[in-house]
Short mmCIF file of C-alpha atoms and ligand atoms in Angstrom, two decimals:
data_model
loop_
_atom_site.label_atom_id
_atom_site.label_comp_id
_atom_site.label_asym_id
_atom_site.label_seq_id
_atom_site.Cartn_x
_atom_site.Cartn_y
_atom_site.Cartn_z
CA MET A 159 136.85 170.45 184.15
CA ASN A 160 136.27 167.94 186.88
CA PRO A 161 136.11 164.22 186.14
CA GLN A 162 133.19 162.07 187.30
CA ILE A 163 135.13 158.87 186.71
CA VAL A 164 138.82 158.57 187.57
CA VAL A 165 141.06 155.76 186.39
CA LEU A 166 143.85 154.67 188.75
CA ASP A 167 146.88 153.98 186.55
CA PHE A 168 148.67 150.73 187.38
CA GLY A 169 150.76 151.05 184.22
CA GLY A 170 148.70 149.02 181.76
CA GLN A 171 149.26 149.80 178.10
CA TYR A 172 145.56 150.39 177.68
CA CYS A 173 145.07 152.52 180.75
CA HIS A 174 144.30 155.72 178.88
CA LEU A 175 142.00 153.85 176.59
CA ILE A 176 139.73 153.29 179.62
CA ALA A 177 139.31 157.04 180.24
CA ARG A 178 138.91 157.44 176.52
CA ARG A 179 136.00 154.93 176.42
CA VAL A 180 134.25 156.80 179.22
CA ARG A 181 134.77 160.15 177.48
CA ASP A 182 133.30 158.61 174.32
CA PHE A 183 130.01 158.45 176.24
CA GLY A 184 130.29 162.20 176.87
CA VAL A 185 131.29 161.71 180.52
CA TYR A 186 134.50 163.42 181.58
CA SER A 187 137.16 161.01 182.86
CA GLU A 188 140.82 161.36 183.78
CA VAL A 189 143.71 159.02 184.54
CA VAL A 190 145.43 159.57 187.90
CA PRO A 191 148.49 157.85 189.46
CA SER A 192 147.73 154.61 191.31
CA ASP A 193 149.07 156.03 194.59
CA THR A 194 146.56 158.90 194.68
CA THR A 195 145.13 158.80 198.20
CA ALA A 196 141.46 158.68 199.20
CA ASP A 197 141.80 162.16 200.70
CA GLU A 198 143.22 163.51 197.45
CA LEU A 199 140.41 161.90 195.47
CA LYS A 200 137.78 163.48 197.75
CA GLU A 201 139.44 166.86 197.75
CA LYS A 202 140.37 167.20 194.07
CA TYR A 203 137.37 165.53 192.51
CA PRO A 204 134.15 166.82 194.04
CA LEU A 205 132.06 165.38 191.17
CA LEU A 206 133.50 161.86 191.56
CA LYS A 207 130.95 159.15 190.72
CA GLY A 208 133.15 156.12 190.17
CA ILE A 209 136.70 154.72 190.22
CA ILE A 210 138.21 152.31 187.69
CA LEU A 211 141.39 150.39 188.51
CA SER A 212 143.46 149.72 185.37
CA GLY A 213 145.51 146.69 184.42
CA GLY A 214 149.29 146.72 184.68
CA PRO A 215 152.44 144.76 183.82
CA ALA A 216 153.35 143.80 187.42
CA SER A 217 152.31 140.67 189.37
CA ILE A 218 150.60 141.08 192.72
CA GLY A 219 153.10 140.52 195.52
CA GLU A 220 156.24 141.04 193.45
CA LYS A 221 158.70 143.70 194.62
CA GLY A 222 157.58 147.19 193.66
CA ALA A 223 154.14 146.07 192.43
CA PRO A 224 151.90 149.15 192.64
CA LYS A 225 149.33 149.32 195.44
CA MET A 226 146.45 151.65 196.18
CA ASP A 227 145.11 153.54 199.15
CA GLU A 228 142.58 151.02 200.53
CA LYS A 229 140.55 153.85 202.05
CA SER A 230 139.53 154.81 198.51
CA LEU A 231 137.17 151.82 198.66
CA GLU A 232 135.30 153.53 201.50
CA ILE A 233 134.68 156.85 199.73
CA GLY A 234 131.25 155.53 198.81
CA VAL A 235 131.56 155.52 195.02
CA PRO A 236 131.39 152.35 192.90
CA VAL A 237 134.63 150.65 191.83
CA LEU A 238 135.32 148.71 188.65
CA SER A 239 138.65 146.88 188.50
CA LEU A 240 140.34 145.41 185.44
CA CYS A 241 142.98 142.67 185.10
CA TYR A 242 145.78 143.67 187.56
CA GLY A 243 143.27 145.93 189.33
CA HIS A 244 140.81 143.03 189.54
CA GLN A 245 143.42 140.82 191.22
CA LEU A 246 144.66 143.58 193.52
CA LEU A 247 141.16 144.39 194.68
CA ALA A 248 140.32 140.73 195.32
CA THR A 249 143.42 140.32 197.53
CA ILE A 250 142.80 143.57 199.43
CA LEU A 251 139.28 142.38 200.26
CA GLY A 252 140.39 138.95 201.48
CA GLY A 253 140.28 136.79 198.33
CA LYS A 254 143.11 134.59 197.05
CA LEU A 255 145.08 134.38 193.82
CA GLY A 256 146.50 131.26 192.20
CA VAL A 257 149.20 130.92 189.57
CA GLY A 258 147.51 129.33 186.59
CA LYS A 259 149.07 126.27 184.92
CA GLN A 260 148.47 128.13 181.78
CA GLY A 261 147.82 131.80 181.07
CA GLU A 262 145.16 133.24 178.81
CA TYR A 263 146.40 135.62 176.14
CA GLY A 264 144.27 137.05 173.37
CA LEU A 265 140.69 136.32 172.37
CA THR A 266 138.97 134.05 174.90
CA LYS A 267 135.41 132.81 175.29
CA ILE A 268 133.67 133.52 178.59
CA SER A 269 130.31 132.29 179.89
CA VAL A 270 128.10 134.71 181.73
CA ASN A 271 126.85 132.50 184.55
CA ARG A 272 124.18 134.48 186.30
CA LYS A 273 122.20 137.68 186.34
CA SER A 274 124.66 140.49 186.82
CA MET A 275 124.66 144.23 187.17
CA ILE A 276 127.98 144.81 185.41
CA LEU A 277 127.40 142.27 182.64
CA ALA A 278 123.70 143.13 182.11
CA GLY A 279 122.63 142.83 178.50
CA LEU A 280 125.48 140.50 177.49
CA GLU A 281 124.95 137.17 175.71
CA LYS A 282 125.46 133.92 177.65
CA SER A 283 128.72 133.45 175.76
CA GLU A 284 130.96 136.38 174.80
CA THR A 285 134.45 136.76 173.34
CA VAL A 286 136.79 138.95 175.35
CA TRP A 287 140.46 139.89 175.29
CA MET A 288 142.55 138.37 178.09
CA ASN A 289 146.17 138.87 179.05
CA HIS A 290 147.04 137.13 182.34
CA ARG A 291 148.59 134.15 184.07
CA ASP A 292 147.52 134.53 187.72
CA SER A 293 143.84 134.52 188.50
CA VAL A 294 141.43 134.91 191.42
CA VAL A 295 140.77 131.44 192.88
CA GLU A 296 138.96 132.42 196.07
CA LEU A 297 136.55 135.32 196.23
CA PRO A 298 136.28 137.74 199.14
CA SER A 299 133.11 137.17 201.19
CA GLY A 300 130.01 138.84 199.83
CA PHE A 301 131.24 138.52 196.24
CA SER A 302 129.99 136.25 193.49
CA ALA A 303 131.62 135.10 190.28
CA VAL A 304 129.45 136.23 187.39
CA ALA A 305 131.49 134.95 184.46
CA SER A 306 134.08 132.25 183.85
CA SER A 307 136.28 130.95 181.07
CA GLU A 308 137.61 127.45 180.49
CA ILE A 309 140.79 128.25 182.44
CA CYS A 310 139.68 130.98 184.77
CA GLU A 311 136.78 130.37 187.16
CA VAL A 312 136.47 134.01 188.12
CA ALA A 313 136.55 135.94 184.85
CA ALA A 314 134.28 138.54 186.50
CA TYR A 315 133.06 139.14 190.05
CA GLU A 316 130.69 141.54 191.71
CA ASN A 317 129.31 142.70 194.99
CA THR A 318 126.15 144.62 194.17
CA ASP A 319 125.61 145.85 197.77
CA ASN A 320 128.94 147.69 197.81
CA LYS A 321 128.97 148.24 194.05
CA ILE A 322 132.40 146.72 193.57
CA PHE A 323 133.16 144.86 190.34
CA GLY A 324 136.13 143.06 188.81
CA LEU A 325 136.92 141.81 185.32
CA GLN A 326 139.91 139.61 184.54
CA PHE A 327 139.71 140.72 180.89
CA HIS A 328 140.11 144.07 179.13
CA PRO A 329 136.79 145.65 178.14
CA GLU A 330 138.62 148.77 176.88
CA VAL A 331 140.22 147.15 173.82
CA THR A 332 138.15 146.93 170.66
CA HIS A 333 138.62 143.12 170.48
CA THR A 334 136.22 142.85 173.43
CA LYS A 335 133.04 143.56 171.49
CA CYS A 336 130.86 143.67 174.62
CA GLY A 337 133.27 146.14 176.30
CA LYS A 338 131.23 149.18 175.39
CA LYS A 339 128.11 147.69 176.97
CA ILE A 340 130.04 146.87 180.16
CA PHE A 341 131.35 150.46 180.48
CA GLU A 342 127.86 151.75 179.77
CA ASN A 343 126.52 149.54 182.58
CA PHE A 344 129.15 150.88 184.97
CA VAL A 345 129.14 154.56 184.00
CA PHE A 346 125.39 155.07 183.67
CA GLY A 347 123.73 152.00 185.28
CA VAL A 348 125.91 151.78 188.39
CA CYS A 349 127.53 155.23 188.84
CA GLU A 350 124.61 157.22 187.39
CA ALA A 351 127.07 159.65 185.80
CA LYS A 352 125.69 162.57 183.76
CA LYS A 353 126.86 163.55 180.29
CA ASP A 354 129.09 166.60 180.66
CA TRP A 355 131.85 166.40 178.06
CA SER A 356 132.34 167.04 174.34
CA MET A 357 135.18 168.02 172.01
CA GLN A 358 133.88 171.58 172.17
CA ASP A 359 134.35 171.48 175.97
CA PHE A 360 137.86 170.10 175.50
CA ILE A 361 138.72 172.95 173.15
CA GLU A 362 137.35 175.65 175.45
CA ARG A 363 139.02 174.20 178.52
CA THR A 364 142.34 173.74 176.71
CA VAL A 365 142.30 177.26 175.27
CA ASP A 366 141.82 178.58 178.82
CA SER A 367 144.69 176.55 180.21
CA ILE A 368 147.00 177.52 177.30
CA LYS A 369 146.32 181.20 178.07
CA GLU A 370 146.97 180.57 181.73
CA GLN A 371 150.29 178.77 181.10
CA ALA A 372 151.51 181.36 178.56
CA ASN A 373 150.58 184.26 180.80
CA GLY A 374 151.40 186.82 178.11
CA ARG A 375 154.63 185.10 176.94
CA ARG A 376 155.41 184.14 173.33
CA ALA A 377 155.38 180.51 172.19
CA VAL A 378 157.06 178.80 169.25
CA LEU A 379 156.00 175.65 167.42
CA GLY A 380 157.56 173.42 164.75
CA LEU A 381 154.83 173.02 162.17
CA SER A 382 155.35 169.89 160.08
CA GLY A 383 152.02 169.78 158.28
CA GLY A 384 151.09 166.51 160.03
CA VAL A 385 147.75 166.31 161.80
CA ASP A 386 149.17 166.60 165.36
CA SER A 387 151.33 169.70 164.85
CA SER A 388 148.65 171.30 162.66
CA THR A 389 145.93 170.74 165.24
CA VAL A 390 148.08 172.03 168.06
CA ALA A 391 148.91 175.10 165.92
CA ALA A 392 145.22 175.80 165.38
CA LEU A 393 144.41 175.27 169.05
CA VAL A 394 147.28 177.31 170.48
CA GLY A 395 146.70 179.91 167.74
CA ARG A 396 143.13 180.29 168.99
CA ALA A 397 144.45 180.98 172.49
CA LEU A 398 147.53 183.10 171.75
CA GLY A 399 146.99 184.57 168.26
CA LYS A 400 150.10 186.40 167.04
CA ASN A 401 151.89 185.43 170.24
CA LEU A 402 152.36 182.02 168.62
CA THR A 403 155.13 181.71 166.03
CA ALA A 404 154.65 178.58 163.92
CA VAL A 405 157.85 177.69 162.05
CA PHE A 406 157.63 175.54 158.95
CA VAL A 407 161.08 174.44 157.81
CA ASP A 408 161.23 173.39 154.17
CA THR A 409 164.08 170.89 154.32
CA GLY A 410 163.87 170.21 150.60
CA PHE A 411 162.65 166.72 151.41
CA MET A 412 158.98 167.60 151.56
CA ARG A 413 156.25 166.34 149.26
CA LYS A 414 155.46 168.26 146.08
CA GLY A 415 153.49 171.42 146.84
CA GLU A 416 153.88 171.10 150.62
CA SER A 417 154.96 174.72 151.25
CA GLU A 418 152.00 176.04 149.24
CA PHE A 419 149.67 173.68 151.10
CA ILE A 420 150.94 174.96 154.47
CA LYS A 421 150.62 178.59 153.36
CA ASP A 422 147.05 177.98 152.15
CA SER A 423 146.08 176.16 155.33
CA PHE A 424 147.71 178.46 157.90
CA GLY A 425 148.45 181.71 156.07
CA LYS A 426 145.04 183.16 156.82
CA GLN A 427 145.03 182.16 160.46
CA ASP A 428 145.69 184.69 163.14
CA ILE A 429 149.17 183.36 163.99
CA ASP A 430 152.72 184.39 163.15
CA LEU A 431 153.59 181.88 160.40
CA LYS A 432 157.26 181.65 159.41
CA MET A 433 158.10 179.74 156.23
CA ILE A 434 161.80 178.94 156.21
CA ASP A 435 163.28 177.82 152.91
CA ALA A 436 166.30 175.82 154.08
CA LYS A 437 166.56 173.61 151.00
CA LYS A 438 170.07 174.74 150.03
CA ARG A 439 171.49 174.14 153.50
CA PHE A 440 169.99 170.68 153.70
CA TYR A 441 171.03 169.64 150.19
CA SER A 442 174.61 170.68 150.74
CA ALA A 443 174.76 168.85 154.08
CA MET A 444 173.43 165.70 152.39
CA LYS A 445 175.87 165.75 149.48
CA GLY A 446 177.39 162.30 148.97
CA VAL A 447 175.52 160.80 151.97
CA GLU A 448 174.01 157.36 151.32
CA ASP A 449 173.81 155.73 154.74
CA PRO A 450 170.22 155.84 156.12
CA GLU A 451 171.23 156.49 159.74
CA ARG A 452 173.59 159.31 158.72
CA LYS A 453 170.80 160.85 156.68
CA ARG A 454 168.47 160.79 159.68
CA LYS A 455 171.13 162.24 162.00
CA ILE A 456 172.14 165.04 159.63
CA ILE A 457 168.54 166.04 158.99
CA GLY A 458 167.59 165.87 162.68
CA LYS A 459 170.55 168.04 163.68
CA MET A 460 170.08 170.58 160.86
CA PHE A 461 166.37 170.83 161.58
CA ILE A 462 167.09 171.62 165.22
CA ASP A 463 169.73 174.23 164.23
CA VAL A 464 167.33 176.03 161.89
CA PHE A 465 164.49 175.79 164.37
CA ASN A 466 166.69 177.07 167.21
CA GLU A 467 167.69 180.12 165.18
CA GLU A 468 164.07 180.94 164.44
CA ALA A 469 162.93 180.35 168.03
CA LYS A 470 165.61 182.79 169.23
CA LYS A 471 164.53 185.38 166.67
CA ALA A 472 160.92 185.01 167.78
CA GLY A 473 161.92 185.66 171.40
CA ALA A 474 159.74 182.79 172.59
CA LYS A 475 159.80 181.37 176.10
CA ILE A 476 157.55 178.39 175.43
CA LEU A 477 157.93 175.45 173.07
CA VAL A 478 154.65 173.94 171.86
CA GLN A 479 154.76 170.29 170.82
CA GLY A 480 152.10 168.10 169.21
CA THR A 481 152.89 165.13 171.49
CA ILE A 482 149.91 162.78 171.80
CA TYR A 483 149.21 160.04 174.31
CA PRO A 484 150.65 157.04 172.38
CA ASP A 485 153.96 158.97 172.00
CA ARG A 486 154.22 159.10 175.78
CA ILE A 487 153.14 155.54 176.54
CA GLU A 488 155.53 154.10 173.93
CA SER A 489 158.39 156.06 175.49
CA GLY A 490 157.50 154.74 178.96
CA ALA A 491 156.67 158.25 180.16
CA THR A 492 153.81 157.33 182.47
CA LYS A 493 154.65 156.15 185.96
CA ASN A 494 154.06 152.37 185.96
CA SER A 495 154.47 151.67 182.23
CA THR A 496 157.31 149.75 180.56
CA VAL A 497 159.27 151.13 177.61
CA ILE A 498 158.09 149.64 174.32
CA LYS A 499 160.01 151.82 171.91
CA SER A 500 161.51 155.26 171.96
CA HIS A 501 159.53 157.73 169.97
CA HIS A 502 161.48 158.91 166.97
CA ASN A 503 160.45 162.31 165.77
CA VAL A 504 162.41 165.17 164.33
CA GLY A 505 159.87 167.38 166.08
CA GLY A 506 161.19 166.02 169.42
CA LEU A 507 163.42 169.00 170.17
CA PRO A 508 166.27 168.99 172.70
CA LYS A 509 165.91 170.15 176.29
CA GLU A 510 168.93 172.51 176.03
CA MET A 511 166.70 174.97 174.20
CA ASP A 512 165.73 176.13 177.65
CA LEU A 513 162.13 176.64 176.74
CA GLU A 514 159.14 175.65 178.81
CA LEU A 515 157.15 172.82 177.21
CA MET A 516 153.49 173.08 176.28
CA GLU A 517 151.79 169.88 175.09
CA PRO A 518 148.02 170.43 174.93
CA LEU A 519 147.23 167.15 173.11
CA GLN A 520 149.22 164.92 175.43
CA ASP A 521 146.22 162.95 176.72
CA LEU A 522 144.53 162.35 173.39
CA TYR A 523 144.61 159.53 170.88
CA LYS A 524 145.07 160.20 167.16
CA ASP A 525 141.39 159.81 166.35
CA GLU A 526 140.50 162.21 169.18
CA VAL A 527 143.02 164.70 167.74
CA ARG A 528 141.23 164.36 164.41
CA LYS A 529 137.91 165.08 166.16
CA VAL A 530 139.43 168.21 167.74
CA ALA A 531 140.72 169.24 164.30
CA GLU A 532 137.28 168.78 162.74
CA THR A 533 135.59 170.65 165.58
CA LEU A 534 138.08 173.50 165.05
CA GLY A 535 136.91 173.59 161.41
CA MET A 536 140.24 172.55 159.94
CA PRO A 537 140.08 171.41 156.28
CA LYS A 538 139.33 167.70 155.73
CA GLU A 539 142.45 167.34 153.61
CA LEU A 540 144.57 168.32 156.60
CA VAL A 541 142.62 166.30 159.15
CA TRP A 542 142.84 163.02 157.24
CA ARG A 543 146.43 163.27 155.97
CA HIS A 544 148.60 160.16 156.09
CA PRO A 545 151.54 160.27 158.53
CA PHE A 546 154.81 161.64 157.12
CA PRO A 547 158.22 161.02 158.72
CA GLY A 548 160.36 163.90 160.01
CA PRO A 549 163.31 163.10 157.67
CA GLY A 550 160.81 163.17 154.81
CA LEU A 551 161.66 162.02 151.31
CA ALA A 552 165.33 161.59 152.28
CA VAL A 553 164.50 158.16 153.76
CA ARG A 554 162.52 157.30 150.64
CA ILE A 555 165.34 158.08 148.22
CA LEU A 556 167.70 155.13 148.50
CA GLY A 557 171.23 156.30 147.87
CA GLU A 558 172.25 159.93 147.51
CA CYS A 559 169.53 162.59 147.84
CA THR A 560 170.31 165.05 145.07
CA PRO A 561 167.79 167.80 144.20
CA GLU A 562 167.21 166.04 140.84
CA ARG A 563 166.34 162.74 142.55
CA VAL A 564 164.08 164.57 145.03
CA ASN A 565 162.26 165.99 142.06
CA VAL A 566 161.74 162.56 140.46
CA LEU A 567 160.35 161.15 143.68
CA GLN A 568 158.10 164.17 144.29
CA GLU A 569 156.52 163.73 140.86
CA ALA A 570 155.98 159.97 141.24
CA ASP A 571 154.66 160.39 144.78
CA TYR A 572 152.28 163.12 143.64
CA ILE A 573 150.79 160.84 140.96
CA LEU A 574 150.39 158.01 143.49
CA LEU A 575 148.42 160.21 145.93
CA ASP A 576 146.43 161.81 143.13
CA GLU A 577 145.25 158.42 141.84
CA LEU A 578 144.52 157.13 145.34
CA LYS A 579 142.33 160.16 145.99
CA LYS A 580 140.55 159.85 142.65
CA SER A 581 139.83 156.15 143.18
CA GLY A 582 138.64 156.64 146.76
CA TRP A 583 141.50 154.52 148.16
CA TYR A 584 143.37 157.30 149.99
CA GLY A 585 140.94 157.18 152.91
CA LYS A 586 141.08 153.37 153.13
CA ILE A 587 144.86 153.29 153.51
CA TRP A 588 146.82 154.25 156.62
CA GLN A 589 149.92 155.43 154.80
CA ALA A 590 150.95 155.50 151.14
CA PHE A 591 154.09 156.76 149.46
CA ALA A 592 156.58 156.18 146.65
CA VAL A 593 160.21 155.17 147.09
CA LEU A 594 163.01 155.86 144.59
CA LEU A 595 165.35 152.89 144.31
CA PRO A 596 169.12 153.20 143.71
CA ILE A 597 169.00 151.06 140.56
CA LYS A 598 168.12 151.30 136.90
CA SER A 599 166.20 148.82 134.83
CA VAL A 600 165.88 148.05 131.14
CA GLY A 601 162.63 148.68 129.31
CA VAL A 602 161.16 149.40 125.94
CA GLN A 603 159.53 152.75 125.24
CA GLY A 604 158.38 153.76 121.78
CA ASP A 605 160.45 151.37 119.70
CA ALA A 606 163.61 151.99 121.60
CA ARG A 607 165.39 150.38 124.50
CA SER A 608 165.27 152.42 127.69
CA TYR A 609 167.38 152.24 130.86
CA LYS A 610 165.72 154.19 133.64
CA GLY A 611 164.94 154.53 137.33
CA VAL A 612 162.66 152.31 139.42
CA ILE A 613 159.90 153.43 141.79
CA ALA A 614 158.50 151.18 144.53
CA LEU A 615 154.99 151.88 145.81
CA ARG A 616 154.42 151.37 149.53
CA MET A 617 150.86 151.29 150.89
CA VAL A 618 150.00 149.91 154.30
CA ASN A 619 147.12 149.48 156.67
CA SER A 620 147.86 149.91 160.35
CA VAL A 621 146.36 151.18 163.58
CA ASP A 622 149.39 152.84 165.12
CA GLY A 623 152.33 152.18 162.82
CA MET A 624 153.74 149.54 165.19
CA THR A 625 152.59 146.70 162.95
CA ALA A 626 151.28 147.00 159.42
CA ASP A 627 149.90 144.96 156.52
CA PHE A 628 150.48 145.87 152.90
CA SER A 629 147.25 147.27 151.46
CA LYS A 630 145.29 145.07 149.09
CA VAL A 631 144.74 147.79 146.53
CA PRO A 632 142.97 146.56 143.36
CA HIS A 633 145.24 145.76 140.41
CA GLU A 634 143.35 148.25 138.22
CA VAL A 635 144.27 151.11 140.56
CA LEU A 636 147.90 149.95 140.67
CA GLU A 637 147.92 149.72 136.88
CA THR A 638 146.73 153.31 136.44
CA ILE A 639 149.34 154.55 138.93
CA SER A 640 152.10 152.59 137.23
CA SER A 641 151.26 153.72 133.71
CA ARG A 642 150.91 157.37 134.77
CA ILE A 643 154.27 157.31 136.53
CA THR A 644 156.11 155.70 133.60
CA ASN A 645 154.41 158.06 131.13
CA GLU A 646 154.69 161.29 133.07
CA VAL A 647 157.98 160.96 134.94
CA LYS A 648 160.59 160.64 132.22
CA GLU A 649 163.34 159.36 134.55
CA VAL A 650 161.27 156.31 135.60
CA GLY A 651 160.86 153.16 133.50
CA ARG A 652 159.54 150.61 136.00
CA VAL A 653 157.16 150.56 138.99
CA VAL A 654 157.00 147.76 141.61
CA TYR A 655 154.61 147.16 144.52
CA ASP A 656 155.98 146.39 148.01
CA ILE A 657 154.13 143.38 149.48
CA THR A 658 156.03 143.21 152.80
CA ASN A 659 154.21 143.37 156.11
CA LYS A 660 155.64 144.91 159.30
CA PRO A 661 157.21 142.88 160.84
CA PRO A 662 159.46 141.78 159.19
CA GLY A 663 159.76 144.98 157.12
CA THR A 664 159.43 148.49 158.53
CA ILE A 665 157.00 150.87 156.87
CA GLU A 666 159.72 153.21 155.61
CA TRP A 667 162.47 151.72 153.47
CA GLU A 668 165.28 153.41 155.42
P1 LIG B 776 158.68 152.45 160.52
O1 LIG B 776 159.44 152.76 159.27
O2 LIG B 776 159.51 152.52 161.77
O3 LIG B 776 157.61 153.63 160.63
O4 LIG B 776 157.90 151.16 160.42
C1 LIG B 776 156.52 153.66 161.51
C2 LIG B 776 155.84 154.99 161.34
O5 LIG B 776 156.69 156.04 161.80
C3 LIG B 776 157.00 156.94 160.75
N1 LIG B 776 158.40 157.32 160.90
C4 LIG B 776 158.83 158.48 161.43
N2 LIG B 776 158.13 159.53 161.90
N3 LIG B 776 160.16 160.65 162.38
C5 LIG B 776 158.80 160.63 162.35
O6 LIG B 776 158.19 161.62 162.74
C6 LIG B 776 160.93 159.63 161.93
O7 LIG B 776 162.15 159.68 161.97
C7 LIG B 776 160.21 158.49 161.42
N4 LIG B 776 160.62 157.30 160.89
C8 LIG B 776 159.48 156.59 160.59
C9 LIG B 776 156.70 156.18 159.47
O8 LIG B 776 156.40 157.06 158.40
C10 LIG B 776 155.52 155.34 159.89
O9 LIG B 776 154.33 156.09 159.88
#
């Protein structure tokens, strides 16, 4: 697959989102390193119709700030530059930057000052998302400013003869409502790109490249039941069939019915599915352990041991992982990006396994993964599952994780999800689960005093798990959940609702 639009990556957090927006129009786009030369662009991308320069965390002129091959501007395809790219391009072409007295961060009003090719169809006043301090104060000759904000005179510039455009703001983020129109203007109006991409194309192309990489060798995959590992299992399974061994390790800290669910979902597929019941091993390793970090470490290590044993047995040479794009950007894995947080995932297996990595979803966002899953015909229930942490229920059982306490939490958690599905709230919530607290509380049941366990309900709305708000679930739904849990789970006498946002709380309790 050859891209028509390439995005030069200057390390901006939203860089991949740019390619993503273009692909959403059905036009194939890829992100390439910012130092890709003009010759490489011409040679590797024969269908090239346009170049987009991304934003980035550096300041123009500072040591190590990324540059570009200026000859790329002479290839003869239109160029759209954003934020850092917009400033870089202006300086390359002879314009000047100034350090603003004040930066612009977040939602900002801009005025569209004149008829413009790149801003065609926009209102006179639009709200856009800005994130800068420096700005262009003197334009290169032949360019005109087409939009401004209160602080920034050149919020957008263009040279329609050479088809070069710059935007100080970020059209790729959803906060910039007019962003879609701007990309449409560039991709179709200016570059005259043709629609050539769909999820079906992605699947076919990826299946081909999986076959090519495997080249007859066996691959192994840790199947967690989450949407990423499930989708990658289905995709790699399509390419390799029985040459893929998918290992599901039942740690004993899974949700109620999880093993059956996995068997139902993957048992009929043409892959080698291995269900490993490691409950006993995990429970004995967790005996007497109460500290959250120790729990995570023990489970992570045990999981890797069990997985290693199975990978060896399978005789695999390749390790398939369901890594997606945000996992890489958050870990600072792309060239010019800064580390935001290290990805924590039990599925992140160690390098000493000496297996070659295969990560077919590494350029996709979660919602694109879900589209792939739907296109592959995976069941809706699997596609729209809430995220589930690697250490599982162990970080939702505060205190010691005995099999009896796991059972109590599984039952309460099952009721919670059942009621959310029945009331239609499951799909409106990003993540929901129950937590078993390490305390008991007094109550009255029948005519007698009771002294029983306490369950906390956690339901949050989020985009990526980095920040979250507690979900405003109606009291009636909460009431039904609470009364079912206290009636049906005999060890529980009280149910509370967690109303903490992230920050300051995390989503999980441990
Ligand atoms: P926190 O608790 O950090 O969670 O606010 C953010 C998101 O990450 C999930 N989570 C994990 N996922 N391994 C995972 O695969 C882990 O160790 C882990 N810890 C938290 C959590 O469920 C939420 O979706």
